[in-house]
Coordinates of C-alpha atoms and ligand atoms in Angstrom, one line a residue:
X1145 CA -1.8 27.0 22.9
X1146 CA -4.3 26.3 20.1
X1147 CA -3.2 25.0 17.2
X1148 CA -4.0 27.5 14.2
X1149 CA -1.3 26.8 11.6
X1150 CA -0.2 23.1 10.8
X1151 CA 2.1 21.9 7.4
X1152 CA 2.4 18.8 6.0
X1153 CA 5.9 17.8 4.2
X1154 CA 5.2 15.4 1.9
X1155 CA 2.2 15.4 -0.3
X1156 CA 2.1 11.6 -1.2
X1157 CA -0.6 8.8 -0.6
X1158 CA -0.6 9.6 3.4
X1159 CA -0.1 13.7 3.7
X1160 CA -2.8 14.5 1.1
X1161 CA -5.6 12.7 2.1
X1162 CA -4.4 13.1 5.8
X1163 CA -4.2 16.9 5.7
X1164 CA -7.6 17.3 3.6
X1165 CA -9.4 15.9 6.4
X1166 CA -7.6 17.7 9.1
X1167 CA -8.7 20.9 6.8
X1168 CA -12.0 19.9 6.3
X1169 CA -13.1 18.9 9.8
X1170 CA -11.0 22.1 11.3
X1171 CA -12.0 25.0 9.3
X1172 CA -10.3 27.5 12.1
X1173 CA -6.9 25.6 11.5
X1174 CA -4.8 26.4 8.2
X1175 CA -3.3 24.0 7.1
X1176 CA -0.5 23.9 4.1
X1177 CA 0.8 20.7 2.3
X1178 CA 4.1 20.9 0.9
X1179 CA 6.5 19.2 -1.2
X1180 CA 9.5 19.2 -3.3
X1181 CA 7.9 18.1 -6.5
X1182 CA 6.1 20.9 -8.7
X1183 CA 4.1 18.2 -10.9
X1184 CA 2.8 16.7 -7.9
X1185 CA 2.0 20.1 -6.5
X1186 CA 0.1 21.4 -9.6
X1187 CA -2.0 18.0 -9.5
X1188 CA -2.8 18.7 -6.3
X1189 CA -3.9 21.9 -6.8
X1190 CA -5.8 21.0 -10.4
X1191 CA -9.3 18.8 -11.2
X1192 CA -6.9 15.8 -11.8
X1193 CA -5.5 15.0 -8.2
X1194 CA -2.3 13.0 -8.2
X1195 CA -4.0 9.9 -6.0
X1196 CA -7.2 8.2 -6.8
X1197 CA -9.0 7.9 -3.6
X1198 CA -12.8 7.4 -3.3
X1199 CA -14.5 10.8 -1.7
X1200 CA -11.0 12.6 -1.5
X1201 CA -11.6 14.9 -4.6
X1202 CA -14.8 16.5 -2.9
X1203 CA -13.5 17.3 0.4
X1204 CA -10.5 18.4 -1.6
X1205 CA -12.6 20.4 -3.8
X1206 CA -14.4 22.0 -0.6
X1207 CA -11.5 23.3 1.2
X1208 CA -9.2 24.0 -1.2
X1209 CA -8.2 27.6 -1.2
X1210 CA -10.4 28.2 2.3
X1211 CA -7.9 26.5 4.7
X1212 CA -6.4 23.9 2.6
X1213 CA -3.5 25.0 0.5
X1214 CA -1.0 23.2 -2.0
X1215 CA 2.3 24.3 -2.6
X1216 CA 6.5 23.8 -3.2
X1217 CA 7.4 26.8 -0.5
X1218 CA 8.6 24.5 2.1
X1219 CA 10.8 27.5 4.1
X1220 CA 7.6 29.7 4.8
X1221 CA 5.1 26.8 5.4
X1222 CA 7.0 25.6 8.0
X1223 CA 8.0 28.5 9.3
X1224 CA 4.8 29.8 9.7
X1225 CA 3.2 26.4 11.3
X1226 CA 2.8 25.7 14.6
X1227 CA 2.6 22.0 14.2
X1228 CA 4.4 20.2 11.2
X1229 CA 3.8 16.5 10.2
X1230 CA 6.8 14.7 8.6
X1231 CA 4.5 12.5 5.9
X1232 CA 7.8 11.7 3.1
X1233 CA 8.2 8.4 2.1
X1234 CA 10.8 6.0 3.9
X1235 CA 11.4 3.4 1.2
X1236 CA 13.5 0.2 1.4
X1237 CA 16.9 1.1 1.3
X1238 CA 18.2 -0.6 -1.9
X1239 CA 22.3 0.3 -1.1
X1240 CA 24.5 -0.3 1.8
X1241 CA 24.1 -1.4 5.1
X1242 CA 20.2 -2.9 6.2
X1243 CA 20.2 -3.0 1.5
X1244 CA 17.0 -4.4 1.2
X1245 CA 15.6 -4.5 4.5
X1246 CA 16.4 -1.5 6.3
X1247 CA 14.2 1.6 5.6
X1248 CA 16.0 4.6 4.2
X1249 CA 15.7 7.7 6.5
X1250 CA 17.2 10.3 4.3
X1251 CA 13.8 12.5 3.5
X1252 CA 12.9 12.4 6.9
X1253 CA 16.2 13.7 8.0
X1254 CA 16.3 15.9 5.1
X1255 CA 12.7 17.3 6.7
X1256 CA 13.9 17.5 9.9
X1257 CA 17.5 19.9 9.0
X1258 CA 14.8 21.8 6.9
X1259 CA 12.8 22.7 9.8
X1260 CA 16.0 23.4 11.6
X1261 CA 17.1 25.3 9.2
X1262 CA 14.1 27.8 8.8
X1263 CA 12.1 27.8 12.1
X1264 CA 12.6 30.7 14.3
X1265 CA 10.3 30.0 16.9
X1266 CA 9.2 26.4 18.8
X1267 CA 7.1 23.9 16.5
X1268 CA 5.7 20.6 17.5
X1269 CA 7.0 18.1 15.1
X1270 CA 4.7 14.9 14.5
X1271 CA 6.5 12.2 12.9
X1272 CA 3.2 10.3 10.2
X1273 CA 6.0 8.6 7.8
X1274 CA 6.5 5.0 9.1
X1275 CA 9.9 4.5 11.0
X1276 CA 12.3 2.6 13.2
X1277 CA 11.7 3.1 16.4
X1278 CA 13.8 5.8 17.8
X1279 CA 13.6 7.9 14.7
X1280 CA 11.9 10.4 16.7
X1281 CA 15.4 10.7 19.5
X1282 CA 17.0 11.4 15.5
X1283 CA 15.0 13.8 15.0
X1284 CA 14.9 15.6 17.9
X1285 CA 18.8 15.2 18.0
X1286 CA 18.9 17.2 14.7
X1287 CA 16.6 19.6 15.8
X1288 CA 18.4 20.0 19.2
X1289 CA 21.8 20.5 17.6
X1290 CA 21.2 22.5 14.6
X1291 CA 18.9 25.0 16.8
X1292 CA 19.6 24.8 20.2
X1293 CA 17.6 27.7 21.2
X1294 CA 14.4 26.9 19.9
X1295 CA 12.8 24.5 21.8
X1296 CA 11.2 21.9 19.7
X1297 CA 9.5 18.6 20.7
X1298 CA 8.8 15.5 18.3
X1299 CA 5.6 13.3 18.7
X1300 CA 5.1 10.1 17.1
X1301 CA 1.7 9.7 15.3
X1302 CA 1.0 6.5 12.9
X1303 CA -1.2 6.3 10.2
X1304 CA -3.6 3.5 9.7
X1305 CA -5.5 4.5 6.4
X1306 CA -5.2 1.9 3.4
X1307 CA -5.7 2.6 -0.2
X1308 CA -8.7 2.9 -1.5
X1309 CA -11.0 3.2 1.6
X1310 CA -8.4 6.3 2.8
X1311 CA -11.3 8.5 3.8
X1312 CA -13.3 6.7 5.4
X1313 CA -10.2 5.3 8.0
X1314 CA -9.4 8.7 8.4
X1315 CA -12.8 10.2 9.2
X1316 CA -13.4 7.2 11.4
X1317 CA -10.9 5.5 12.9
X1318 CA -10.4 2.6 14.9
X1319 CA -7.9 4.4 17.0
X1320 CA -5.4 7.3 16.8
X1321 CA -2.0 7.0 18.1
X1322 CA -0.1 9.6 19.7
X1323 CA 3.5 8.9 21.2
X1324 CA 5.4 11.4 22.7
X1325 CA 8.1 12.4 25.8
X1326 CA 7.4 12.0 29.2
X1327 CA 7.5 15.7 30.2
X1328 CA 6.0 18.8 30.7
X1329 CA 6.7 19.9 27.1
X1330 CA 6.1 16.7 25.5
X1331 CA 2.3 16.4 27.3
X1332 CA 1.6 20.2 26.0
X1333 CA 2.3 18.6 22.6
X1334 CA 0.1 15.7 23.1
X1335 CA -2.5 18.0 23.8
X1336 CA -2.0 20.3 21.4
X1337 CA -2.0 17.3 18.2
X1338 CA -4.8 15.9 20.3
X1339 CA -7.3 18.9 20.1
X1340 CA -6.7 18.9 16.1
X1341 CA -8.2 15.1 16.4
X1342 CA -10.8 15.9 18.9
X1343 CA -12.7 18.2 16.4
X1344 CA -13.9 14.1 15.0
X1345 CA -12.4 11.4 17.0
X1346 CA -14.1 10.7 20.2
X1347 CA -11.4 11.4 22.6
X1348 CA -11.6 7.1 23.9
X1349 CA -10.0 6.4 20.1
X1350 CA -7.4 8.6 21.0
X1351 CA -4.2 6.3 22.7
X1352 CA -1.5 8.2 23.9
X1353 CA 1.5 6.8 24.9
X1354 CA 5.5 6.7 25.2
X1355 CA 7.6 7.5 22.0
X1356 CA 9.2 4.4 21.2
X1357 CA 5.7 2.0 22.0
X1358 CA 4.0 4.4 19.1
X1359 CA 6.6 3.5 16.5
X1360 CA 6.7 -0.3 17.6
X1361 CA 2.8 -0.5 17.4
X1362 CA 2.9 1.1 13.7
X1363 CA 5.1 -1.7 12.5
X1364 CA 3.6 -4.0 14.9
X1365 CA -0.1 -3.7 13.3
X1366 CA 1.5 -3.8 9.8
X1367 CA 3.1 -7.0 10.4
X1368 CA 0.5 -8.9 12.1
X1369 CA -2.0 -8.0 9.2
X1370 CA 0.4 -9.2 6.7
X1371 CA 0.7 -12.1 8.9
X1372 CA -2.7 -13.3 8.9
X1373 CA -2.7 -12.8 4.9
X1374 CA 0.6 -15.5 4.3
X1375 CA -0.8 -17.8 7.4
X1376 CA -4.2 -17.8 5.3
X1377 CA -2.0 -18.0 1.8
X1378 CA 0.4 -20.9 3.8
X1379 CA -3.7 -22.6 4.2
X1380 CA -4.1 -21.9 0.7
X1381 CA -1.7 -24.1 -0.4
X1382 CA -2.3 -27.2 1.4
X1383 CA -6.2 -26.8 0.7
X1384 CA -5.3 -27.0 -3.2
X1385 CA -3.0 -30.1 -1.9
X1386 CA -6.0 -31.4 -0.3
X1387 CA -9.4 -30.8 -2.0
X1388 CA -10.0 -28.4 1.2
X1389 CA -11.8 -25.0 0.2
X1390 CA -9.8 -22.0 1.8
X1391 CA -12.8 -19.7 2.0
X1392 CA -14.8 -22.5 4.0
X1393 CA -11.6 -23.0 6.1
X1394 CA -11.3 -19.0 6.7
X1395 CA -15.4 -18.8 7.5
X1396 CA -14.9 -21.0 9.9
X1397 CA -11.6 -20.0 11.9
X1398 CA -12.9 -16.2 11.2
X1399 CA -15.9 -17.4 13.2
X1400 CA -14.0 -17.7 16.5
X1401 CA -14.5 -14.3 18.1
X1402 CA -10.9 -14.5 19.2
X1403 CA -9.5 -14.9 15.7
X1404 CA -12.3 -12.3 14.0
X1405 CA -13.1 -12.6 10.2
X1406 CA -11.0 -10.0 8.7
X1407 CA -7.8 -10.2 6.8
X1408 CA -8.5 -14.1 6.2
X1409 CA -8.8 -13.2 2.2
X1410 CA -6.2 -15.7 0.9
X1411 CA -4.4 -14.3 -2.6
X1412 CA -1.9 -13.9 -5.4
X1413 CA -0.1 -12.5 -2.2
X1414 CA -0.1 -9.0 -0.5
X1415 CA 1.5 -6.2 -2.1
X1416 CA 1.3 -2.2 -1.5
X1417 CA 3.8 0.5 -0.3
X1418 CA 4.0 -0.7 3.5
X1419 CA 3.3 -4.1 4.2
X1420 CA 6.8 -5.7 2.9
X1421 CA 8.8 -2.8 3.8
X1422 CA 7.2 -2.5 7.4
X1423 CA 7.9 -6.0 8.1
X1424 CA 11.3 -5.9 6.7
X1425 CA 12.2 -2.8 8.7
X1426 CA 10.9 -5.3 12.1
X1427 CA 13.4 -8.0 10.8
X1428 CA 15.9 -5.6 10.4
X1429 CA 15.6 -3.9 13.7
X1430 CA 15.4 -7.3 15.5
X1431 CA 18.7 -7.8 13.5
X1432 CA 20.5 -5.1 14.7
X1433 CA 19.0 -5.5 18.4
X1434 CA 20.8 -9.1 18.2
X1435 CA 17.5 -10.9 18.5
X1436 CA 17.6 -13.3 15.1
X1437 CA 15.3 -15.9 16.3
X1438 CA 12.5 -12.6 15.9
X1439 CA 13.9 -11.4 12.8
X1440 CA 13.8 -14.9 11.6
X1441 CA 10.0 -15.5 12.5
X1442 CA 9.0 -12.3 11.0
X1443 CA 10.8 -13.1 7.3
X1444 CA 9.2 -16.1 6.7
X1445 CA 5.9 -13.8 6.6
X1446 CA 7.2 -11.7 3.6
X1447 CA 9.0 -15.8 2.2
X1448 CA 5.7 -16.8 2.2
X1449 CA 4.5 -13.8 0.2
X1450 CA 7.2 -14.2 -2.2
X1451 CA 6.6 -18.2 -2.8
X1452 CA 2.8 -17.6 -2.8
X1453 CA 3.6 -15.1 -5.8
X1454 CA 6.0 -17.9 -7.5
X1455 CA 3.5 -20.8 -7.0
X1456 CA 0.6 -18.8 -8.6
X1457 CA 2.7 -17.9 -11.5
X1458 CA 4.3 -21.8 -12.1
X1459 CA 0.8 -23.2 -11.9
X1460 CA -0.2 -21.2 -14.6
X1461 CA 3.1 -21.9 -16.7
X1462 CA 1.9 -25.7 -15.7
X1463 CA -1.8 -25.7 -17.0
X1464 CA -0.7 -24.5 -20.1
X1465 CA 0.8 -27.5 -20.7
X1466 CA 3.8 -26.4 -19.1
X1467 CA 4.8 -23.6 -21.7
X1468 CA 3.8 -20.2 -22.0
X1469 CA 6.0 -19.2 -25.0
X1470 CA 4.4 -17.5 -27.5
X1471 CA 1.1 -17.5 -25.5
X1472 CA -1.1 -14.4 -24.9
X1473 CA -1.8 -14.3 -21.7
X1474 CA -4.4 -11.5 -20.4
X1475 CA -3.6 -9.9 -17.2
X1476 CA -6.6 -7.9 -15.6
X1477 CA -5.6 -5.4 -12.8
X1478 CA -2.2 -4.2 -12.1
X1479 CA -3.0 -2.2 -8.9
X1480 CA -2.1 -3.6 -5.8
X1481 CA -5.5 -3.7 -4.6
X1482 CA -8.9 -2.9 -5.9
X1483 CA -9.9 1.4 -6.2
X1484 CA -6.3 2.5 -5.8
X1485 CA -4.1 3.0 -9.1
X1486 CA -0.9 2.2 -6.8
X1487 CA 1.0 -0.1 -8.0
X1488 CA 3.8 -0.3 -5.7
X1489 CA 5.0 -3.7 -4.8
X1490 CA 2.0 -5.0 -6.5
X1491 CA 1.7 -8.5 -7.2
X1492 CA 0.6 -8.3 -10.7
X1493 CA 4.5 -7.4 -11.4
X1494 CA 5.6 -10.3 -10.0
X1495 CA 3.6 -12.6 -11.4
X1496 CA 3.8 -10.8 -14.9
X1497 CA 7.5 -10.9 -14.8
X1498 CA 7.3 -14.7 -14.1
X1499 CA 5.5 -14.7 -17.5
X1500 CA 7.7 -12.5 -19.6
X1501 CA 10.8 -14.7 -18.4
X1502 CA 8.9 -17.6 -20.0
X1503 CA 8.6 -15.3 -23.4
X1504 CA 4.8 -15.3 -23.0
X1505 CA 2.8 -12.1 -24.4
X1506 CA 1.3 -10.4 -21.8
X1507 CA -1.5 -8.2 -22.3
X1508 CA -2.6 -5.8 -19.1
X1509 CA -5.8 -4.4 -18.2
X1510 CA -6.6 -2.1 -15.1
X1511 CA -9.1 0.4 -14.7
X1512 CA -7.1 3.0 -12.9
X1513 CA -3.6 2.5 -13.5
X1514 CA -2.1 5.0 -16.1
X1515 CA 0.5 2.9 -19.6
X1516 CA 3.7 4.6 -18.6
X1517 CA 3.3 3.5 -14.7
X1518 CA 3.0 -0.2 -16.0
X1519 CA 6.1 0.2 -18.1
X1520 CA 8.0 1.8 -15.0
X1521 CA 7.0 -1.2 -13.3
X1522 CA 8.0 -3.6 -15.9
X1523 CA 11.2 -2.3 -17.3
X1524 CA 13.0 -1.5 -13.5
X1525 CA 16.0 -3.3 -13.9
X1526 CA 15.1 -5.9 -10.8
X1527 CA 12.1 -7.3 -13.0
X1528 CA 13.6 -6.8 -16.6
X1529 CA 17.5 -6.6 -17.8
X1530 CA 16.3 -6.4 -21.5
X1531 CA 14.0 -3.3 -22.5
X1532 CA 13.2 -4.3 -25.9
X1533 CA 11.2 -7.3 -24.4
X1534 CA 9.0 -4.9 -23.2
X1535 CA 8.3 -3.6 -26.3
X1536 CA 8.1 -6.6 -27.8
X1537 CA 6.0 -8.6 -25.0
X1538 CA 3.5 -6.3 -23.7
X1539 CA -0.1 -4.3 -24.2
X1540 CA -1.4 -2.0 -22.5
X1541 CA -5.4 -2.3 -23.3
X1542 CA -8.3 0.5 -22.1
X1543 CA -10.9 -2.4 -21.8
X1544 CA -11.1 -6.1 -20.4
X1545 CA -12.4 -7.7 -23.8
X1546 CA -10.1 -6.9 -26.6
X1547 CA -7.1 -8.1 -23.4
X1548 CA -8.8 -11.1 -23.8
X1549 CA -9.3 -11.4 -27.2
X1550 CA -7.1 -14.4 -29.0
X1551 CA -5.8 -14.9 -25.3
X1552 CA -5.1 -18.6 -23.8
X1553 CA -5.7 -17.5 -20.3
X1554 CA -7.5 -14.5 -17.8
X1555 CA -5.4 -14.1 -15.0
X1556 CA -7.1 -12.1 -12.0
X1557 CA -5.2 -10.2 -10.5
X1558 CA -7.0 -7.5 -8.6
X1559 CA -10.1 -7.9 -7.0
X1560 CA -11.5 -4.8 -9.5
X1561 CA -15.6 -5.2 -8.9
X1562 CA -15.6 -4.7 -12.7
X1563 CA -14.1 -7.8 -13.3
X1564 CA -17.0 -10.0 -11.7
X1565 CA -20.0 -8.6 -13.5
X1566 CA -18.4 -8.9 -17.2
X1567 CA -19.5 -11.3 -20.2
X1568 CA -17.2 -14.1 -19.3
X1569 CA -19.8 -15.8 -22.8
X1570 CA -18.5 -13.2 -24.6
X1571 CA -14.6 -13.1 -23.5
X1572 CA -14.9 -17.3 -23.9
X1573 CA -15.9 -17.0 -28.0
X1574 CA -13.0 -14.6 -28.4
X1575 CA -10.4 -17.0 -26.5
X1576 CA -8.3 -19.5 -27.7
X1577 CA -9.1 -23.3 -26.8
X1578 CA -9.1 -24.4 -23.7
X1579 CA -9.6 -21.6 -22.7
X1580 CA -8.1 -20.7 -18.6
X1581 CA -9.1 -18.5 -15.8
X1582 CA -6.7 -18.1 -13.1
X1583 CA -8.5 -16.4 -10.3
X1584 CA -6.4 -15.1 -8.3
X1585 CA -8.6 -12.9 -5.8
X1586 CA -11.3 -15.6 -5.4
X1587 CA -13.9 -13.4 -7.1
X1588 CA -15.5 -15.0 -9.9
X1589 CA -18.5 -17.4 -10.1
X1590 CA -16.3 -20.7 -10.9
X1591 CA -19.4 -23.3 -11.2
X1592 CA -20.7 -20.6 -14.0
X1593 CA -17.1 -20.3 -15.6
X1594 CA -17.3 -23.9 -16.0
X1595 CA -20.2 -24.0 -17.4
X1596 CA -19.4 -21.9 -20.1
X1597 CA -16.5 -24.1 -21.0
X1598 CA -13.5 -22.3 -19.0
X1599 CA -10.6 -23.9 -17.6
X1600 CA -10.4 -22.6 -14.0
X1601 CA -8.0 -22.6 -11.1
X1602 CA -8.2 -21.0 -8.5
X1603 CA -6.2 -19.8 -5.2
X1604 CA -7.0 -22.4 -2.4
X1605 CA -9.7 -24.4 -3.8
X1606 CA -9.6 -27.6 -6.4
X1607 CA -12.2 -26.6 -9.1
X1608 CA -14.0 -29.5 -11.1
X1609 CA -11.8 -28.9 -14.6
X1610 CA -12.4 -31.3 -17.9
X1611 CA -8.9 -31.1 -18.5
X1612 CA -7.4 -31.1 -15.4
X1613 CA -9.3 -33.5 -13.0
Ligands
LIG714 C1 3.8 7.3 3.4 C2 4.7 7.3 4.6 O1 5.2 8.5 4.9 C3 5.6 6.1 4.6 O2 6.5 6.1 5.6 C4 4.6 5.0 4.8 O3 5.3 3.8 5.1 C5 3.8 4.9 3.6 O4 3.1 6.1 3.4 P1 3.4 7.9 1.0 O5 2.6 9.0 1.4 O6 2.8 6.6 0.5 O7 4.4 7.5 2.3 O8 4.6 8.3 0.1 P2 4.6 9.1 -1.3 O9 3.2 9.0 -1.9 O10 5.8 8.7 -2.0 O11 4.7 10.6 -0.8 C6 5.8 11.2 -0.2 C7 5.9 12.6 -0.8 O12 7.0 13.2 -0.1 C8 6.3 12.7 -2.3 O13 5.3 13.4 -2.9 C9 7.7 13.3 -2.3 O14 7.8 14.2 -3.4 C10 7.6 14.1 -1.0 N1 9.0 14.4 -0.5 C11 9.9 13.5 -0.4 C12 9.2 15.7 -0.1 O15 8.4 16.6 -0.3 N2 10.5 16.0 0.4 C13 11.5 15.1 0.5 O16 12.6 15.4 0.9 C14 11.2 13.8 0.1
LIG715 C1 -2.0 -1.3 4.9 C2 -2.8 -1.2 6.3 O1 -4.0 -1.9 6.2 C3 -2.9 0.2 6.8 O2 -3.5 0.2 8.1 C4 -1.5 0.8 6.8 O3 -1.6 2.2 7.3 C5 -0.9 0.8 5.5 O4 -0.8 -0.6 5.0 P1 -2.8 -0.9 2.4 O5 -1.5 -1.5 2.1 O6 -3.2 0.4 1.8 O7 -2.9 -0.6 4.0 O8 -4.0 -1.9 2.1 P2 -4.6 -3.2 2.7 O9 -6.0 -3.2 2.6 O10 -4.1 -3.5 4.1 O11 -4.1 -4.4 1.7 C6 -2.7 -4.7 1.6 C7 -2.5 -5.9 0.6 O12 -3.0 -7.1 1.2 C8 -3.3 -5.7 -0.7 O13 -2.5 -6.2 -1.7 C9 -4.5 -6.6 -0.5 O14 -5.1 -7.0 -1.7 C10 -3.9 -7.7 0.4 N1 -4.9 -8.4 1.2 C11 -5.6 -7.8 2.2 C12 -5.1 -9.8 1.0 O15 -4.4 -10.4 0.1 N2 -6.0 -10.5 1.8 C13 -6.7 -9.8 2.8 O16 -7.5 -10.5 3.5 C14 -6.5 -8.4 3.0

């Protein structure tokens, strides 16, 4: 059966941009995004969509109202839809049992008695949001028991977009992954999600496979990426040990057709919505499968994250003389990565907070990333017990000069583009002496930095400093 009618739960980084596409390049298929949040909903469906995403506001813009439609009734989305993708988030559980490691499953089991709840008539249910594996048998035990007479049948299919380059990963990807049972039904299903893929994807990028191997291979890519970024950051630090240059030794390993160049970016550390909490849900299910020697290999790649994070911060208390106290110290980008405004798990908090616990004034830049998101950051009661110190530590500054204005140090955060073609001339005569750049994201000219007079350290590589060396 052609698929005419599909709804998306969840209208977050994933089920927005994924579902405009899916609009876009099926014009015969109707497709409805839903969610529980009304602000979200009316950004959605106003000039001023809730993500920043390069290229998604004109395909937005194109479809919406034709076959792309925002809204908060979740009962008659689904019950009109012939297909439903589960996109809500699955965050880190931060209570319990698995606290801190475990993902929490409540939205998608909240989406999935919903469904139950309201459908009167069979529905193919694709599971997007990242999950254990074997969160699709839940789901299809919920379904089974709260309706047993409508047959229902749940497919696993991963996303692989990242921020920032969203649309073009999900108008041409390296692969689409389709898991689902090994049965009559469950091979109608692959078929039918398959056909709405087809419309783009040539059909050899389409992998279909069992359930359970779908999930595994969604937390399996995320934690081999973010394995190659802490086994290039582990490099990092011995090449500062050493006088070895981590971009030469990342050329050159990337250079073995085996290895391949990407992901060899070494940084201020990796940071984003799924990387930590993917691998942390592999350690956890390792855990609970009684394999620790697996759980234990995989947690040294997020340890490594963590004390690539600490050591960039300390180095900076440590240039300055080792005090930071009553320093200004200008941060530029917040994001966790370049063209997105998300901030989640970003490194810049980290290394902030590192900062403020050292009473330094901090003073952040980012191109994209809205004052009161920063604040949220800051003030969560993980990074800061006292509020006032926000208040009393803190800017939030619209351009990159006046953050650096009277400041001791630059600390590159984000690999912004903007931040590589400003006037570092300018932003030295406004510093304080010796004045520092920390680069963070390996982006700046150094040799010219130096030049000018700067101070500069950098991830991975020894610079030439008259201070320092
Ligand atoms: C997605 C995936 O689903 C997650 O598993 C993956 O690891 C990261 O990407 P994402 O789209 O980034 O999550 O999450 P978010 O931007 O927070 O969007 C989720 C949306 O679901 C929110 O808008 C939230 O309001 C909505 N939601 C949540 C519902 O509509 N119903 C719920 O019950 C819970
Ligand atoms: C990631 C995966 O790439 C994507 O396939 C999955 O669906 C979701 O998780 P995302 O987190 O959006 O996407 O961005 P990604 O480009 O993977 O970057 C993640 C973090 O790693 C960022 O903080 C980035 O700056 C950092 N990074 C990336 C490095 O530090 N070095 C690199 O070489 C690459």
């Amino acid at each position: 059966m052609p698929v005419r009618r599909v709804c998306c739960i969840g209208a977050g980084y994933v089920g927005g941009p994924t579902c405009s596409v899916i609009a876009y390049k099926c014009p015969e298929i109707k497709v409805t995004v839903v969610d529980i949040s009304q602000p979200r909903i009316d950004a959605w469906n106003s000039d001023e969509l809730p993500i920043y995403e390069p290229g998604l506001c004109d395909i937005v813009k194109e479809v919406r109202g034709k076959n792309l439609f925002f809204s908060t009734d979740v009962e008659n989305a689904i019950q009109m839809a012939d297909l439903i993708f589960i996109s809500v988030n699955t965050p880190t559980k931060t209570f319990g049992v698995g606290k801190g490691r475990a993902p929490d499953l409540k939205y998608v089991e909240s989406a999935a008695r919903k469904i139950a709840e309201v459908a009167k008539a069979p529905k193919v249910v694709v599971e997007k949001s990242t999950v254990p594996v074997k969160a699709a048998e839940s789901i299809s035990k919920i379904l089974r028991h709260l309706s047993p007479d409508i047959p229902f049948q749940v497919l696993s299919n991963p996303e692989f977009l990242a921020e920032g380059t969203a649309i073009r990963d999900l108008l041409n990807p390296d692969r689409v992954l389709i898991g689902g049972e090994n049965s009559t039904g469950g091979h109608s299903a692959i078929g039918e999600l398959s056909s709405i893929y087809e419309h783009w994807v040539p059909k050899e990028r389409l992998i279909t496979m069992n359930t359970w191997s779908s999930e595994l291979s969604k937390l399996a890519a995320n934690a081999f990426l973010a394995q190659r970024i802490s086994s290039i950051n582990a490099i990092s630090a011995v090449c500062e040990a050493t006088g070895a240059n981590v971009e030469e030794v990342a050329h050159a390993i990337g250079q073995d057709s085996r290895i391949g160049s990407k992901f060899l970016k070494a940084s201020v550390g990796f940071g984003g919505s799924c990387f930590q909490k993917d691998v942390l849900n592999l350690v956890y299910l390792s855990e609970v499968l009684n394999l620790p020697e697996v759980a234990e290999y995989w947690h040294q790649v997020v340890l490594m994250n963590d004390y690539q994070r600490r050591r960039f911060a300390s180095k900076i208390v440590d240039r300055l003389f080792q005090t930071v106290t009553g320093k200004c110290i200008a941060i530029y980008g917040f994001s966790y990565k370049k063209n997105t405004g998300d901030t989640r798990e970003s490194s810049s908090i980290h290394i902030c907070k590192h900062l403020l616990d050292e009473e330094a004034k901090v003073v952040i830049y980012d191109p994209k990333v809205e004052s009161e998101q920063i604040k949220l950051d800051l003030t969560d009661p993980g990074i800061m017990n006292d509020t006032t110190r926000f208040d009393r530590l803190v800017s939030i500054v619209s351009d990159p000069y006046s953050a650096a204005d009277g400041a001791h140090a630059i600390v590159i955060c984000t690999e912004w583009d903007e931040f590589v073609t400003l006037d570092y001339q300018r932003i030295y005569n406004s510093m304080q002496k010796p004045a520092f750049v920390f680069d963070g994201r390996l982006i700046l000219d150094h040799e010219k930095l130096c030049q000018i007079g700067f101070q500069v350290e950098v991830i991975g590589k020894v610079v030439k400093n008259s201070i320092n060396n």
